[in-house]
Short mmCIF file of C-alpha atoms in Angstrom, two decimals:
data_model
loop_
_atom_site.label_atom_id
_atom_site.label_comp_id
_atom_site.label_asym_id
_atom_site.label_seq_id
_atom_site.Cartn_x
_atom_site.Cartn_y
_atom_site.Cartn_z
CA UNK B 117 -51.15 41.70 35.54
CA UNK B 118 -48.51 41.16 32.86
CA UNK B 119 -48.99 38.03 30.41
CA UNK B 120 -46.66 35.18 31.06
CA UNK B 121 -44.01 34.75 27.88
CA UNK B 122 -45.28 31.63 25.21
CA UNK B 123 -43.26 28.71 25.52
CA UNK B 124 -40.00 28.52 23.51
CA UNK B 125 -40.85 26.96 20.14
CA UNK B 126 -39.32 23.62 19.45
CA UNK B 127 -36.38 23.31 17.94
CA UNK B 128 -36.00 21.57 14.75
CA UNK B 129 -35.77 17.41 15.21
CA UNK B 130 -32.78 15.66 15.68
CA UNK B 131 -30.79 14.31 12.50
CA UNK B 132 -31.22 10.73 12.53
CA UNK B 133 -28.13 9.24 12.88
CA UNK B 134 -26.17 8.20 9.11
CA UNK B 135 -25.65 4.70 8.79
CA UNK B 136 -22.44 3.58 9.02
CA UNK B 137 -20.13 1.83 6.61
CA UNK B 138 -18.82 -2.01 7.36
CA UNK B 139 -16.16 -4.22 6.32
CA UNK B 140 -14.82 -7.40 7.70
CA UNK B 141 -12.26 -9.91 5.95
CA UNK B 142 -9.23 -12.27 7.07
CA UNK B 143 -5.70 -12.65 7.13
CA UNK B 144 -3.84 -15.36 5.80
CA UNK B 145 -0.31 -15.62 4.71
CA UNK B 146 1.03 -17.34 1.22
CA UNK B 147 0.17 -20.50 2.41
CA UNK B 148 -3.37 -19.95 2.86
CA UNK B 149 -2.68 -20.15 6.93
CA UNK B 150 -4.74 -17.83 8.75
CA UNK B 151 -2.74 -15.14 10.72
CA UNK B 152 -3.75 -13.91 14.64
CA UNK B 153 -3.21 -11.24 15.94
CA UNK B 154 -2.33 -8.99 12.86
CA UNK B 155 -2.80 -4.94 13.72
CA UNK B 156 -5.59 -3.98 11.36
CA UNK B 157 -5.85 -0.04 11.65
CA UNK B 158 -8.13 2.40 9.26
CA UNK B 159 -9.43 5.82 9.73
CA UNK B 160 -10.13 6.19 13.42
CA UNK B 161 -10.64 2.49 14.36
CA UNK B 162 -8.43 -0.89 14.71
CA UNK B 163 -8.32 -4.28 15.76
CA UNK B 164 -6.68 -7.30 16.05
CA UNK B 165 -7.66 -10.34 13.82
CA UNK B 166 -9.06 -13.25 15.91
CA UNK B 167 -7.28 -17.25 15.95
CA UNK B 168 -9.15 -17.40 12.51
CA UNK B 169 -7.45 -14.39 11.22
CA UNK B 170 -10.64 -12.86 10.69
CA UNK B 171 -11.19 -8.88 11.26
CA UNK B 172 -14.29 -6.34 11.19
CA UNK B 173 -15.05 -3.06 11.34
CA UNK B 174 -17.02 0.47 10.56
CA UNK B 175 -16.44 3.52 9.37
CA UNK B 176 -18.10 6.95 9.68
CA UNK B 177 -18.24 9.62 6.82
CA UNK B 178 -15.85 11.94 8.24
CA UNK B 179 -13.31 8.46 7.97
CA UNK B 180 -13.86 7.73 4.39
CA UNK B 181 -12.52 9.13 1.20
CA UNK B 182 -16.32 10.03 -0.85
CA UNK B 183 -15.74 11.08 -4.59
CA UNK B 184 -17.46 14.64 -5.44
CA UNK B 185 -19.66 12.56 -8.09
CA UNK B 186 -20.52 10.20 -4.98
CA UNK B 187 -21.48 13.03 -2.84
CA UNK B 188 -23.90 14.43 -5.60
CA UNK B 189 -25.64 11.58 -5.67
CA UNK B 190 -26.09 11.12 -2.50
CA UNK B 191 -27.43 14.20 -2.37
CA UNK B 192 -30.05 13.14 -4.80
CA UNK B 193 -30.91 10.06 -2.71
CA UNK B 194 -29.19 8.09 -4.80
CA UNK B 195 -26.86 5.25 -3.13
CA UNK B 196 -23.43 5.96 -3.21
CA UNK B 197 -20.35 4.07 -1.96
CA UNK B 198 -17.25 5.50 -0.22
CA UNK B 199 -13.57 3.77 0.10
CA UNK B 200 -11.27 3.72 3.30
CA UNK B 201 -7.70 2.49 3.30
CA UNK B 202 -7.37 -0.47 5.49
CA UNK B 203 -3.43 -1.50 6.82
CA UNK B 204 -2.00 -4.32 7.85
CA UNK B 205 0.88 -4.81 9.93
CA UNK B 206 2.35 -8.20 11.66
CA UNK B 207 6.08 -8.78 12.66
CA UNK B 208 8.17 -10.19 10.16
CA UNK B 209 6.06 -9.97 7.03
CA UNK B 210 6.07 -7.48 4.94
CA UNK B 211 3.00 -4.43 5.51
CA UNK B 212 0.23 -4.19 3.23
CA UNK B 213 -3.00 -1.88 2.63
CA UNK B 214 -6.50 -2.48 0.85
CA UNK B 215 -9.37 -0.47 -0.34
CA UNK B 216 -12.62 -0.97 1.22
CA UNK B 217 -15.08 0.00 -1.13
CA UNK B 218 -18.39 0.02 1.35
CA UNK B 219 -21.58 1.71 0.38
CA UNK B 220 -23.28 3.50 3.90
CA UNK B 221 -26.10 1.28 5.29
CA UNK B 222 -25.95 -1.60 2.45
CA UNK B 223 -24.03 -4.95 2.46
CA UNK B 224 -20.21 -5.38 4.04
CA UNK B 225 -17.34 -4.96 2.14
CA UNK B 226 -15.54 -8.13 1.85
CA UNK B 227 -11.25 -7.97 2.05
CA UNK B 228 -9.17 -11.29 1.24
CA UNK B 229 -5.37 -10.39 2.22
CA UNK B 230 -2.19 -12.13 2.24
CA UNK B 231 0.40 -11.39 3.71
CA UNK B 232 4.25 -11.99 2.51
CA UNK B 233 7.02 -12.62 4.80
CA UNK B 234 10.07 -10.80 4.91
CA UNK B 235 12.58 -12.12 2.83
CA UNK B 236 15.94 -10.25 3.67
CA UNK B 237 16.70 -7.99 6.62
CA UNK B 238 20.04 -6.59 8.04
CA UNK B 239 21.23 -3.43 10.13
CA UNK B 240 23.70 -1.05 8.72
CA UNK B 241 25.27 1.73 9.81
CA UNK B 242 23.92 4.25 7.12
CA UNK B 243 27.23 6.59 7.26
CA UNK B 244 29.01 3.51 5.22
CA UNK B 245 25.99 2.41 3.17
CA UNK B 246 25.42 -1.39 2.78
CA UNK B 247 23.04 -3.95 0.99
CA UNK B 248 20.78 -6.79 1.60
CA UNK B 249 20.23 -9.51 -0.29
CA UNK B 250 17.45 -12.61 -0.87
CA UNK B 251 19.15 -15.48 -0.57
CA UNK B 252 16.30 -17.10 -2.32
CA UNK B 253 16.04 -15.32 -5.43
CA UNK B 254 19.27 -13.52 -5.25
CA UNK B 255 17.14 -10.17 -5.62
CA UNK B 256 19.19 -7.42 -3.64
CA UNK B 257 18.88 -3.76 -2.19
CA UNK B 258 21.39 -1.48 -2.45
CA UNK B 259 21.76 1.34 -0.20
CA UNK B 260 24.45 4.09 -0.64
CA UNK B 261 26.20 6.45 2.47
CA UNK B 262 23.76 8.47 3.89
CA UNK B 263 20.84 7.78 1.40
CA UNK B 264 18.06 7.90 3.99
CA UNK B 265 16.92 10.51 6.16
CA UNK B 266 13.70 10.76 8.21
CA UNK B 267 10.13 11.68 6.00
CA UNK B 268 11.03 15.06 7.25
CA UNK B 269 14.03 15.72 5.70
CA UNK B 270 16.19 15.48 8.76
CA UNK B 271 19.25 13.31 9.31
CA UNK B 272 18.98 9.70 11.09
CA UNK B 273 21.93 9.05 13.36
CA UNK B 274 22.66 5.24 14.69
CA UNK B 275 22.40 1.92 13.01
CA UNK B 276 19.49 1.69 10.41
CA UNK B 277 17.46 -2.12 9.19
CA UNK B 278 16.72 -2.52 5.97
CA UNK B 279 14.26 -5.32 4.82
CA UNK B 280 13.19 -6.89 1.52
CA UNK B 281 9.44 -8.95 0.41
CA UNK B 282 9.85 -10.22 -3.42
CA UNK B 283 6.90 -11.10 -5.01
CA UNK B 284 7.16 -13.92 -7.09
CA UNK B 285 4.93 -13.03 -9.87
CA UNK B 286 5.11 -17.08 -11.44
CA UNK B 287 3.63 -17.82 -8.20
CA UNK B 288 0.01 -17.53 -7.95
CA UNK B 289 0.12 -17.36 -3.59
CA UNK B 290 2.73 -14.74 -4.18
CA UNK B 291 1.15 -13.20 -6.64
CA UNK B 292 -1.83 -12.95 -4.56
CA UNK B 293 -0.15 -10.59 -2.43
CA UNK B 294 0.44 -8.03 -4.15
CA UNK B 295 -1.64 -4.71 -3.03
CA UNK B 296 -4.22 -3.76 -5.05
CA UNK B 297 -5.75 -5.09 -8.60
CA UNK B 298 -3.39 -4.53 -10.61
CA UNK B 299 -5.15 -1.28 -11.90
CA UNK B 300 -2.95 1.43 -12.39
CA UNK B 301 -2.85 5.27 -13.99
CA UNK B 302 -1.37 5.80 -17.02
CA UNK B 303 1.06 8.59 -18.10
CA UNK B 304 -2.22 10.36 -19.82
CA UNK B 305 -4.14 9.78 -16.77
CA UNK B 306 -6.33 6.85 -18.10
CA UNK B 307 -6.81 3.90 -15.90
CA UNK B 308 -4.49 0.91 -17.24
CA UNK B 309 -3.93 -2.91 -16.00
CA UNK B 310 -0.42 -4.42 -15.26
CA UNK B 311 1.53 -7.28 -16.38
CA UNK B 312 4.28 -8.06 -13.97
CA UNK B 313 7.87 -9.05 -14.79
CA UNK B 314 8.38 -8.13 -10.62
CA UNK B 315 7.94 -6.33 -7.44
CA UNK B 316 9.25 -6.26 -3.78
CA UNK B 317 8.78 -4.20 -1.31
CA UNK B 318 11.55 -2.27 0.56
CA UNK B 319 11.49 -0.90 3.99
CA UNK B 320 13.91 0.54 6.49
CA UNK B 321 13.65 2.06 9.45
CA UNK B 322 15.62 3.33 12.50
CA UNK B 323 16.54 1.67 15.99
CA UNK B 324 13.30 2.84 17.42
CA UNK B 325 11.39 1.36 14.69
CA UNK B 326 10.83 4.70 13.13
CA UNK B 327 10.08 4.94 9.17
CA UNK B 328 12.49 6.04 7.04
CA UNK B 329 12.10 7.52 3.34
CA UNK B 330 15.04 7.84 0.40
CA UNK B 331 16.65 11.35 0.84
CA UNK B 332 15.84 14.18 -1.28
CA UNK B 333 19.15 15.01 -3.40
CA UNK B 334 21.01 11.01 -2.60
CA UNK B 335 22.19 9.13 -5.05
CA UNK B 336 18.95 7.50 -4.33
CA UNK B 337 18.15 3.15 -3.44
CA UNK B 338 19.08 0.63 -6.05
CA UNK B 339 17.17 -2.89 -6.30
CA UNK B 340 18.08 -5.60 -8.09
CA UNK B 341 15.15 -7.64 -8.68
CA UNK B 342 15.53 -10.93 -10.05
CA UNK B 343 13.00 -12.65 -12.00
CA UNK B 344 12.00 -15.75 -14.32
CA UNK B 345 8.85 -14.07 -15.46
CA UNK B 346 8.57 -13.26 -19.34
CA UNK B 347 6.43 -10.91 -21.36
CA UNK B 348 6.31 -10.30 -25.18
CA UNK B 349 6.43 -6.74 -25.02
CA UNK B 350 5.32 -7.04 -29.17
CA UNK B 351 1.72 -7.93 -27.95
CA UNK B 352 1.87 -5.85 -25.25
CA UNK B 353 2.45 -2.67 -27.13
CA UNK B 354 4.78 -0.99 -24.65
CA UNK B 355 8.58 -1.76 -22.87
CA UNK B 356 9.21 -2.52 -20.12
CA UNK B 357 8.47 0.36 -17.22
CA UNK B 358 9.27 1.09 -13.24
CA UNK B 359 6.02 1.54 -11.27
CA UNK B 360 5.42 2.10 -7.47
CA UNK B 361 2.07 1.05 -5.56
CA UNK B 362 0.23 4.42 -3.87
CA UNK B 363 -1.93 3.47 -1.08
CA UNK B 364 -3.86 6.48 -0.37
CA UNK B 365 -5.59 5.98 -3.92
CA UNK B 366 -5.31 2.18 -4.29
CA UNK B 367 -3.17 2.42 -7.41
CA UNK B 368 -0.38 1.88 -9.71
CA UNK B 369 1.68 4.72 -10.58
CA UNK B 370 3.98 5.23 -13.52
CA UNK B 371 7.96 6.06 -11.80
CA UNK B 372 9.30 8.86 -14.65
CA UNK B 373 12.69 10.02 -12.17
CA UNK B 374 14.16 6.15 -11.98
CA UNK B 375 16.29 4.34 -14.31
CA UNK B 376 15.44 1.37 -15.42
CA UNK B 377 17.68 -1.02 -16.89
CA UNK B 378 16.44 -5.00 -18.24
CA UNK B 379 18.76 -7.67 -18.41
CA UNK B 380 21.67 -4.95 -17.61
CA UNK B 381 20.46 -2.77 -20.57
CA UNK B 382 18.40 0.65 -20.03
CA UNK B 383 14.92 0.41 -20.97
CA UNK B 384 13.46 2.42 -23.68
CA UNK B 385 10.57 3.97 -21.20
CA UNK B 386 13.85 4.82 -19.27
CA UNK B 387 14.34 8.21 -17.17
CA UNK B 388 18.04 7.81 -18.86
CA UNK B 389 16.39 7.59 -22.26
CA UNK B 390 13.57 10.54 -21.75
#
């Protein structure tokens, strides 16, 4: 009689499942009151903050953004941390993002964020070009005929809303609200901190709510941005310069393609001037 076959081996055990990564945090806007209902949204996952303006959340590895140096150590058993960008949306205030900078397994990561209201909004018909202007500071935007088009490149048709935030950097609750830690990367690459004379954000979209971006080749968006701040640029070393906030890395970054001018004069660190 012929020899019945051996059992299949086993297979090889199950990966345990990796720990995940967590965050949680609240909402509050520049008067310290705690926001509901703000759309919190990262990687895969989002969530509405609760009456306390409170939020939490996890993220996998395949939703986080792991340095190569992080991933060696893990490697090595070592603990590592990763970083996910967190956003923050809530009608009428301006949007914001955060790092969180959570380490697989080990405590939460904690996020404090305020949120600034809109200061200025209006519709325009883009064909003619318009501005908008902060009554409050007297800060402006100013947007020349047909300076926007879709991320894409292509044309947007129909009327178009335009919105300002200032930051108010003599105000520590506005100051508070401005994204990230005022880290930044220098023109050499090298990781610098800020001193602000400024900053707003600027946002316009279409009649469907659709983003819009400055169009490649336009005249380009000019902002006025009005400010009581002061800074002895003798101690700081450097003139006054343009920067922009990048949320995928959480960072400052140097603008080298914008003028610049200072109390109506160009600034040194000037694309005019380069």
């Amino acid at each position: 009689p012929a020899a019945a076959a051996p059992p299949p081996l086993p297979g090889p055990p199950a990966e345990p499942p990796r720990p995940r990564s967590a965050f949680r945090g609240q909402v509050v806007d520049l008067s310290g009151r705690a926001l509901p209902d703000v759309k919190v949204s990262w990687g895969k996952g989002g969530c509405l903050t609760d009456e306390d303006g409170c939020f939490a959340g996890s993220i996998s590895d395949d939703e986080t953004d792991v340095p190569d140096d992080a991933s060696r150590a893990e490697s090595l058993g070592s603990a590592s941390s990763c970083s996910t960008v967190v956003s923050f949306s809530y009608d009428g205030f301006a949007p914001m993002s955060a790092h969180a900078q959570c380490s697989p397994g080990g405590p939460e990561a904690s996020l404090s964020v305020t949120l600034r209201p809109i200061s200025a909004s209006t519709v325009l018909d883009i064909s003619k070009g318009g501005s908008v202007v902060d009554k409050a500071t007297g800060s402006s935007v100013i947007v020349p005929p047909n300076a926007l088009s879709y991320p894409d490149g292509s044309p947007v048709e129909g009327p178009v809303t335009v919105s300002l935030s200032v930051i108010d950097v003599t105000d520590p609750a506005a100051l508070a609200s401005m994204p990230g830690d005022f880290s930044a990367v220098g023109e050499d690459g090298s990781t610098v901190y800020l001193q602000s004379l400024g900053a707003a954000w600027v946002g316009a979209t279409d009649e469907s709510g659709r983003a819009l971006a400055v169009r490649e080749g336009s005249e380009g968006v000019g902002l006025d941005l009005r400010s009581t701040a002061t800074a002895d640029m003798g101690k700081l070393g450097t003139d006054a310069e343009m920067w922009t906030f990048d949320e995928a890395s959480g960072k400052w970054e140097l603008v080298k393609s914008s003028t610049l001018k200072v109390d109506g004069q160009v600034a040194p660190n000037s694309a005019a001037r380069a």
